[in-house]
Amino acid sequence: MPTAALAHALDLGRFVMASPSSFHAAAEGARRLAAEGFTVLAEADEWPAGPGKYAVIRDGALIAWTVPEGAGPTTGFRILGAHTDSPSFKLKPRPTTGRLGWLQAGVEVYGGPLLNSWLDRELRLAGRLVTLDGEQHLAATAPLLRFPQLAIHLDRAVNEGLALGKQQHMNPVWGLGDPSAEDLLGVLAEAAGVDPYQVGGFDVVVADTQEPAVFGAHGEFFASGRLDNLSSVHAGLAALVQAAEASAAEPGEGGPIAVLAAFDHEEVGSSSRSGASGPFLEDVLARIGDALGATATERRRAFAASWHLSADAGHAVHPNYAERHDPANHPLLNGGPLLKINANQRYATDAAGAALWARVCGEAEVPYQEFVSNNDVPCGSTIGPLTATRLGIRTVDVGIPLLSMHSARELAGVQDPWRLARAAERFFVHAG
Ligand SMILES: [Zn+2]
């Protein structure tokens, strides 16, 4: 195995641990880019015109881009789209609850988690607090909570099928005591270093605390929370930095404008101001075009010369459930990133996108695998069709293969995230 692949996976693990919420993922992405010379801009400010490396955060979303020397009003974009959120549990208002001597937390289910996978783990809270002055403060606690499973002695039929009620059974414990005398928000305020009486609102989720791990007979497996879809965000960050270095080494070569668009709220349908159905990407592309003096027609020409690589984790074949997969297409961990195809446009890939992906992977010297669903097992969707519909930009859906998608701890191959990053890097600099 290439040592670069292992190093990339271990760095992905560090990124996941630094990114327990979408807000942390956006901030950590911006922090990493700033360390590589990117300028982090605020949306309400005037932005500099001309070539450079920039990033902007909107809530839990991050968009970053590089404008090369020689870019003009019709220069195309190479956009890698991904998402910063994962299925989880979100704190309800008045979250301090409890009974029978236990302190518990009131949570809403966020997206579609495999509920059972969250049982019996040491969990933390992470997200943002907004104080009454309007300032946002990131907060992440130490290990604090657990969803304790009922002992088998009290549920003898559990192995015939575990039934978990989202309201009745998914109330994590976080201590012993009297809930009327305790304050979970106070714990969060302390973690954020703010006065609890100044907290006016919060967007806070539950996150696993277990460190990612490399294991398997030949060290081929990589287990971690939030691989869907921090694997793609992290690959996009690495590729954007590499592509910026490559274009800096060849000034005047022109080339496309590379963009990383890491949206929030994919797991709940993407319809928000920081989600892929919202205007964030279009707003940023419009401002980049304005800075290059693009007319409305020139912006359309730039879009027509653009590509969107929609990167999101997909499914590897599961050895115990072969019947759930297409009989002919069996992507495996470490077989390379997926090209995701669906006749009903749940993925946006078409023949032109498939050819682009084949070319990019060929140039990057990475293998890839096709994913298509079994006709009796409808597939999920991702942000690709949303941005394609909104912007009309040619789109191809890709992503690393996983087992246990939407588990608190998903399973990837250790080589695939690195290969996705290599292909994304070629995509960013590809002129065709
Ligand atoms: Zn996803």
Short mmCIF file of C-alpha atoms in Angstrom, two decimals, residues 84-419:
data_model
loop_
_atom_site.label_atom_id
_atom_site.label_comp_id
_atom_site.label_asym_id
_atom_site.label_seq_id
_atom_site.Cartn_x
_atom_site.Cartn_y
_atom_site.Cartn_z
CA THR A 84 -20.34 18.53 6.13
CA ASP A 85 -23.27 16.99 8.03
CA SER A 86 -23.93 13.39 9.08
CA PRO A 87 -26.92 11.57 10.55
CA SER A 88 -27.04 12.21 14.28
CA PHE A 89 -29.18 13.62 17.07
CA LYS A 90 -29.78 17.32 17.62
CA LEU A 91 -30.45 18.90 21.00
CA LYS A 92 -34.05 19.97 21.55
CA PRO A 93 -35.04 23.19 23.31
CA ARG A 94 -35.01 22.73 27.10
CA PRO A 95 -32.74 19.71 26.64
CA THR A 96 -32.11 19.00 30.34
CA THR A 97 -34.44 16.14 31.20
CA GLY A 98 -34.31 12.93 33.22
CA ARG A 99 -36.18 10.52 35.45
CA LEU A 100 -35.57 7.90 38.13
CA GLY A 101 -32.41 9.64 39.29
CA TRP A 102 -30.86 9.96 35.84
CA LEU A 103 -29.94 13.08 33.92
CA GLN A 104 -30.97 12.78 30.29
CA ALA A 105 -30.87 14.93 27.17
CA GLY A 106 -33.81 15.71 24.91
CA VAL A 107 -32.76 15.13 21.29
CA GLU A 108 -34.36 15.07 17.86
CA VAL A 109 -33.24 12.51 15.32
CA TYR A 110 -31.24 14.28 12.57
CA GLY A 111 -31.38 12.53 9.20
CA GLY A 112 -31.35 8.74 9.00
CA PRO A 113 -28.92 7.27 11.55
CA LEU A 114 -28.67 3.52 12.16
CA LEU A 115 -30.06 3.96 15.67
CA ASN A 116 -28.59 0.71 17.01
CA SER A 117 -25.07 1.81 16.10
CA TRP A 118 -25.29 4.71 18.55
CA LEU A 119 -25.96 2.45 21.54
CA ASP A 120 -23.31 1.93 24.20
CA ARG A 121 -20.81 4.49 22.95
CA GLU A 122 -19.21 7.41 24.75
CA LEU A 123 -20.61 10.46 23.02
CA ARG A 124 -20.09 14.20 23.17
CA LEU A 125 -22.06 17.29 22.24
CA ALA A 126 -20.77 19.63 19.55
CA GLY A 127 -22.06 22.56 17.55
CA ARG A 128 -22.51 26.29 17.90
CA LEU A 129 -23.93 28.58 20.51
CA VAL A 130 -25.06 32.05 19.51
CA THR A 131 -24.94 34.63 22.29
CA LEU A 132 -27.42 37.47 22.65
CA ASP A 133 -24.98 39.85 20.94
CA GLY A 134 -25.25 37.71 17.79
CA GLU A 135 -21.75 36.20 18.09
CA GLN A 136 -21.29 32.52 17.21
CA HIS A 137 -19.19 30.30 19.49
CA LEU A 138 -18.19 26.74 18.62
CA ALA A 139 -18.62 24.31 21.48
CA ALA A 140 -17.57 20.68 21.92
CA THR A 141 -17.74 18.86 25.24
CA ALA A 142 -15.64 16.01 26.61
CA PRO A 143 -17.20 12.50 26.49
CA LEU A 144 -20.54 13.11 28.22
CA LEU A 145 -23.44 10.97 27.02
CA ARG A 146 -24.51 7.41 26.22
CA PHE A 147 -27.57 5.62 24.86
CA PRO A 148 -27.47 2.55 27.14
CA GLN A 149 -28.96 -0.59 25.60
CA LEU A 150 -31.38 -2.63 27.67
CA ALA A 151 -29.77 -5.81 29.06
CA ILE A 152 -30.69 -9.00 27.21
CA HIS A 153 -32.13 -10.44 30.43
CA LEU A 154 -34.83 -7.76 30.26
CA ASP A 155 -35.45 -8.23 26.53
CA ARG A 156 -35.00 -11.91 25.67
CA ALA A 157 -36.26 -11.54 22.08
CA VAL A 158 -33.89 -8.71 21.20
CA ASN A 159 -31.79 -10.77 18.78
CA GLU A 160 -34.87 -11.50 16.68
CA GLY A 161 -35.08 -7.79 15.93
CA LEU A 162 -34.23 -4.71 17.93
CA ALA A 163 -37.03 -2.12 17.95
CA LEU A 164 -35.94 1.38 19.00
CA GLY A 165 -38.54 4.08 19.44
CA LYS A 166 -37.10 7.44 18.38
CA GLN A 167 -38.84 9.26 21.23
CA GLN A 168 -39.14 6.60 23.90
CA HIS A 169 -35.75 4.94 23.68
CA MET A 170 -33.35 7.52 22.25
CA ASN A 171 -32.86 9.69 25.33
CA PRO A 172 -29.16 9.61 26.20
CA VAL A 173 -28.02 9.72 29.82
CA TRP A 174 -25.36 12.24 30.81
CA GLY A 175 -25.22 11.93 34.59
CA LEU A 176 -27.00 11.15 37.83
CA GLY A 177 -28.93 13.80 39.67
CA ASP A 178 -31.95 16.03 39.72
CA PRO A 179 -32.70 17.50 36.27
CA SER A 180 -34.33 20.56 37.86
CA ALA A 181 -31.01 21.36 39.52
CA GLU A 182 -28.79 20.75 36.48
CA ASP A 183 -28.27 22.53 33.15
CA LEU A 184 -26.96 20.78 30.05
CA LEU A 185 -26.68 24.11 28.25
CA GLY A 186 -24.43 25.28 31.07
CA VAL A 187 -22.05 22.41 30.31
CA LEU A 188 -21.98 23.54 26.67
CA ALA A 189 -21.51 27.20 27.59
CA GLU A 190 -18.59 26.25 29.81
CA ALA A 191 -17.07 24.22 26.93
CA ALA A 192 -17.40 27.29 24.70
CA GLY A 193 -16.10 29.66 27.37
CA VAL A 194 -19.21 31.84 27.37
CA ASP A 195 -21.59 33.03 30.08
CA PRO A 196 -24.56 30.60 30.06
CA TYR A 197 -26.95 33.50 30.67
CA GLN A 198 -25.81 35.08 27.40
CA VAL A 199 -26.67 32.03 25.24
CA GLY A 200 -29.60 32.96 23.02
CA GLY A 201 -29.68 29.92 20.70
CA PHE A 202 -27.87 26.71 19.86
CA ASP A 203 -27.40 24.20 17.03
CA VAL A 204 -25.82 21.23 18.76
CA VAL A 205 -25.54 17.57 17.76
CA VAL A 206 -24.36 14.35 19.38
CA ALA A 207 -21.02 12.98 18.10
CA ASP A 208 -19.02 9.81 18.75
CA THR A 209 -15.74 10.20 20.63
CA GLN A 210 -13.94 7.05 19.49
CA GLU A 211 -10.74 7.67 17.52
CA PRO A 212 -10.69 6.34 13.95
CA ALA A 213 -8.70 3.12 13.48
CA VAL A 214 -6.78 1.22 10.79
CA PHE A 215 -7.16 -2.56 11.06
CA GLY A 216 -7.71 -5.79 9.09
CA ALA A 217 -5.45 -8.64 7.92
CA HIS A 218 -3.27 -6.27 5.90
CA GLY A 219 -4.25 -2.98 7.49
CA GLU A 220 -6.75 -2.48 4.68
CA PHE A 221 -9.72 -1.20 6.70
CA PHE A 222 -10.39 2.28 8.05
CA ALA A 223 -13.18 2.74 10.61
CA SER A 224 -14.46 6.15 11.65
CA GLY A 225 -17.54 8.20 12.31
CA ARG A 226 -18.76 10.69 9.68
CA LEU A 227 -16.97 9.14 6.68
CA ASP A 228 -20.25 10.04 4.95
CA ASN A 229 -19.28 12.61 4.05
CA LEU A 230 -16.17 14.06 5.64
CA SER A 231 -14.16 11.66 3.44
CA SER A 232 -15.17 13.80 0.46
CA VAL A 233 -14.74 17.16 2.23
CA HIS A 234 -11.26 16.15 3.34
CA ALA A 235 -10.33 14.84 -0.13
CA GLY A 236 -11.56 18.12 -1.62
CA LEU A 237 -9.47 20.18 0.81
CA ALA A 238 -6.33 18.17 0.03
CA ALA A 239 -6.98 18.34 -3.72
CA LEU A 240 -7.67 22.08 -3.69
CA VAL A 241 -4.40 22.80 -1.88
CA GLN A 242 -2.48 20.56 -4.32
CA ALA A 243 -4.18 22.09 -7.36
CA ALA A 244 -3.38 25.62 -6.12
CA GLU A 245 0.28 24.63 -5.75
CA ALA A 246 0.32 23.10 -9.24
CA SER A 247 -1.16 26.22 -10.85
CA ALA A 248 1.21 28.48 -8.86
CA ALA A 249 4.10 26.45 -10.29
CA GLU A 250 2.90 27.21 -13.81
CA PRO A 251 1.73 30.85 -13.73
CA GLY A 252 0.05 32.12 -16.85
CA GLU A 253 -1.19 28.67 -17.87
CA GLY A 254 -4.74 29.72 -17.09
CA GLY A 255 -6.88 26.67 -16.39
CA PRO A 256 -10.25 26.52 -14.69
CA ILE A 257 -11.32 28.07 -11.39
CA ALA A 258 -11.19 25.26 -8.80
CA VAL A 259 -14.00 25.33 -6.21
CA LEU A 260 -14.68 23.19 -3.15
CA ALA A 261 -18.33 23.46 -2.08
CA ALA A 262 -19.01 21.68 1.22
CA PHE A 263 -22.70 22.09 2.01
CA ASP A 264 -24.66 21.47 5.20
CA HIS A 265 -28.02 19.71 5.61
CA GLU A 266 -27.60 17.02 2.91
CA GLU A 267 -28.86 14.38 5.32
CA VAL A 268 -32.14 16.27 5.78
CA GLY A 269 -32.81 17.17 2.16
CA SER A 270 -30.45 20.12 1.44
CA SER A 271 -33.17 22.80 1.50
CA SER A 272 -31.58 25.52 3.59
CA ARG A 273 -29.47 28.61 3.02
CA SER A 274 -26.32 26.54 3.62
CA GLY A 275 -27.62 23.42 1.83
CA ALA A 276 -27.06 22.39 -1.79
CA SER A 277 -30.59 23.42 -2.79
CA GLY A 278 -29.95 26.89 -1.41
CA PRO A 279 -28.19 29.80 -3.11
CA PHE A 280 -24.75 29.60 -1.45
CA LEU A 281 -22.81 28.17 -4.40
CA GLU A 282 -24.60 30.35 -6.92
CA ASP A 283 -23.91 33.42 -4.74
CA VAL A 284 -20.18 32.65 -4.62
CA LEU A 285 -19.91 31.83 -8.34
CA ALA A 286 -21.74 35.08 -9.16
CA ARG A 287 -19.34 37.10 -7.03
CA ILE A 288 -16.32 35.39 -8.60
CA GLY A 289 -17.77 36.21 -12.03
CA ASP A 290 -18.48 39.83 -11.01
CA ALA A 291 -14.88 40.22 -9.88
CA LEU A 292 -13.76 39.02 -13.32
CA GLY A 293 -16.09 41.50 -15.01
CA ALA A 294 -18.46 38.85 -16.38
CA THR A 295 -21.71 39.93 -18.06
CA ALA A 296 -24.81 37.79 -17.57
CA THR A 297 -24.09 36.07 -20.88
CA GLU A 298 -20.44 35.52 -20.03
CA ARG A 299 -21.49 33.94 -16.73
CA ARG A 300 -23.71 31.51 -18.67
CA ARG A 301 -20.76 30.76 -20.96
CA ALA A 302 -18.59 30.09 -17.91
CA PHE A 303 -21.26 27.73 -16.51
CA ALA A 304 -21.46 25.94 -19.87
CA ALA A 305 -17.69 25.37 -19.67
CA SER A 306 -17.91 24.04 -16.09
CA TRP A 307 -18.11 20.68 -14.34
CA HIS A 308 -19.34 19.63 -10.91
CA LEU A 309 -17.88 16.54 -9.29
CA SER A 310 -20.47 15.65 -6.65
CA ALA A 311 -18.54 13.55 -4.12
CA ASP A 312 -20.42 11.55 -1.51
CA ALA A 313 -19.83 8.16 0.05
CA GLY A 314 -21.53 5.16 -1.61
CA HIS A 315 -22.00 1.47 -0.93
CA ALA A 316 -19.49 -1.36 -1.21
CA VAL A 317 -20.84 -4.89 -1.66
CA HIS A 318 -21.70 -6.53 1.70
CA PRO A 319 -20.67 -10.19 1.87
CA ASN A 320 -23.63 -11.13 4.08
CA TYR A 321 -26.25 -9.40 1.96
CA ALA A 322 -25.27 -10.13 -1.65
CA GLU A 323 -28.95 -10.09 -2.67
CA ARG A 324 -29.24 -6.39 -1.82
CA HIS A 325 -26.75 -5.44 -4.54
CA ASP A 326 -26.77 -5.35 -8.31
CA PRO A 327 -25.84 -8.85 -9.55
CA ALA A 328 -23.08 -7.60 -11.87
CA ASN A 329 -21.59 -4.50 -10.19
CA HIS A 330 -19.89 -5.31 -6.90
CA PRO A 331 -17.70 -2.45 -5.73
CA LEU A 332 -15.25 -3.46 -3.05
CA LEU A 333 -13.34 -1.49 -0.44
CA ASN A 334 -9.96 -0.42 -1.85
CA GLY A 335 -11.14 -0.98 -5.42
CA GLY A 336 -11.10 2.77 -5.97
CA PRO A 337 -13.73 5.50 -5.70
CA LEU A 338 -17.18 4.90 -7.16
CA LEU A 339 -18.80 6.32 -10.26
CA LYS A 340 -22.46 6.45 -9.16
CA ILE A 341 -25.10 5.81 -11.79
CA ASN A 342 -28.90 5.81 -11.58
CA ALA A 343 -31.40 5.78 -14.46
CA ASN A 344 -33.91 7.78 -12.43
CA GLN A 345 -31.48 10.65 -11.84
CA ARG A 346 -30.98 10.01 -8.14
CA TYR A 347 -27.38 10.49 -9.26
CA ALA A 348 -26.57 13.06 -11.95
CA THR A 349 -23.93 11.00 -13.80
CA ASP A 350 -24.50 10.67 -17.55
CA ALA A 351 -22.32 9.41 -20.41
CA ALA A 352 -20.40 12.69 -20.65
CA GLY A 353 -19.77 12.68 -16.90
CA ALA A 354 -18.70 9.03 -16.96
CA ALA A 355 -16.20 9.83 -19.70
CA LEU A 356 -14.83 12.80 -17.74
CA TRP A 357 -14.40 10.61 -14.64
CA ALA A 358 -12.66 7.89 -16.67
CA ARG A 359 -10.28 10.49 -18.10
CA VAL A 360 -9.57 12.10 -14.72
CA CYS A 361 -8.96 8.74 -13.00
CA GLY A 362 -6.74 7.64 -15.89
CA GLU A 363 -4.61 10.74 -15.59
CA ALA A 364 -4.43 10.35 -11.81
CA GLU A 365 -3.58 6.65 -12.23
CA VAL A 366 -6.30 5.54 -9.82
CA PRO A 367 -8.79 2.73 -10.42
CA TYR A 368 -12.52 3.35 -10.07
CA GLN A 369 -15.65 1.20 -9.80
CA GLU A 370 -19.22 1.64 -10.96
CA PHE A 371 -22.09 1.63 -8.49
CA VAL A 372 -25.66 0.98 -9.57
CA SER A 373 -28.57 -0.20 -7.42
CA ASN A 374 -30.46 -3.45 -7.40
CA ASN A 375 -33.84 -2.64 -9.01
CA ASP A 376 -35.68 -3.87 -5.92
CA VAL A 377 -33.60 -1.74 -3.52
CA PRO A 378 -34.05 1.93 -4.44
CA CYS A 379 -30.92 3.98 -3.89
CA GLY A 380 -30.39 7.16 -1.92
CA SER A 381 -29.57 10.43 -3.55
CA THR A 382 -27.04 13.17 -3.08
CA ILE A 383 -26.35 16.79 -3.94
CA GLY A 384 -25.39 16.16 -7.59
CA PRO A 385 -28.90 16.29 -9.08
CA LEU A 386 -29.74 19.34 -6.94
CA THR A 387 -26.91 21.56 -8.15
CA ALA A 388 -27.26 20.25 -11.72
CA THR A 389 -30.93 21.24 -11.65
CA ARG A 390 -30.24 24.60 -10.06
CA LEU A 391 -27.23 25.73 -12.11
CA GLY A 392 -27.33 23.61 -15.27
CA ILE A 393 -23.67 22.70 -14.77
CA ARG A 394 -22.60 19.26 -16.03
CA THR A 395 -22.39 16.94 -13.03
CA VAL A 396 -20.94 13.55 -12.21
CA ASP A 397 -21.60 11.68 -8.94
CA VAL A 398 -18.70 9.87 -7.29
CA GLY A 399 -17.49 8.93 -3.79
CA ILE A 400 -15.64 6.32 -1.79
CA PRO A 401 -17.31 2.95 -1.10
CA LEU A 402 -18.38 2.21 2.50
CA LEU A 403 -20.00 -0.48 4.54
CA SER A 404 -22.29 0.50 7.42
CA MET A 405 -23.29 3.83 5.92
CA HIS A 406 -25.05 6.02 8.50
CA SER A 407 -23.63 3.98 11.36
CA ALA A 408 -21.98 5.96 14.14
CA ARG A 409 -18.82 4.17 12.96
CA GLU A 410 -18.60 3.49 9.24
CA LEU A 411 -16.11 1.29 7.40
CA ALA A 412 -13.95 2.33 4.43
CA GLY A 413 -10.90 0.97 2.66
CA VAL A 414 -7.74 2.73 3.73
CA GLN A 415 -6.69 3.51 0.13
CA ASP A 416 -9.89 4.93 -1.34
CA PRO A 417 -9.95 8.38 0.32
CA TRP A 418 -6.45 9.08 -1.02
CA ARG A 419 -7.44 7.91 -4.48
#
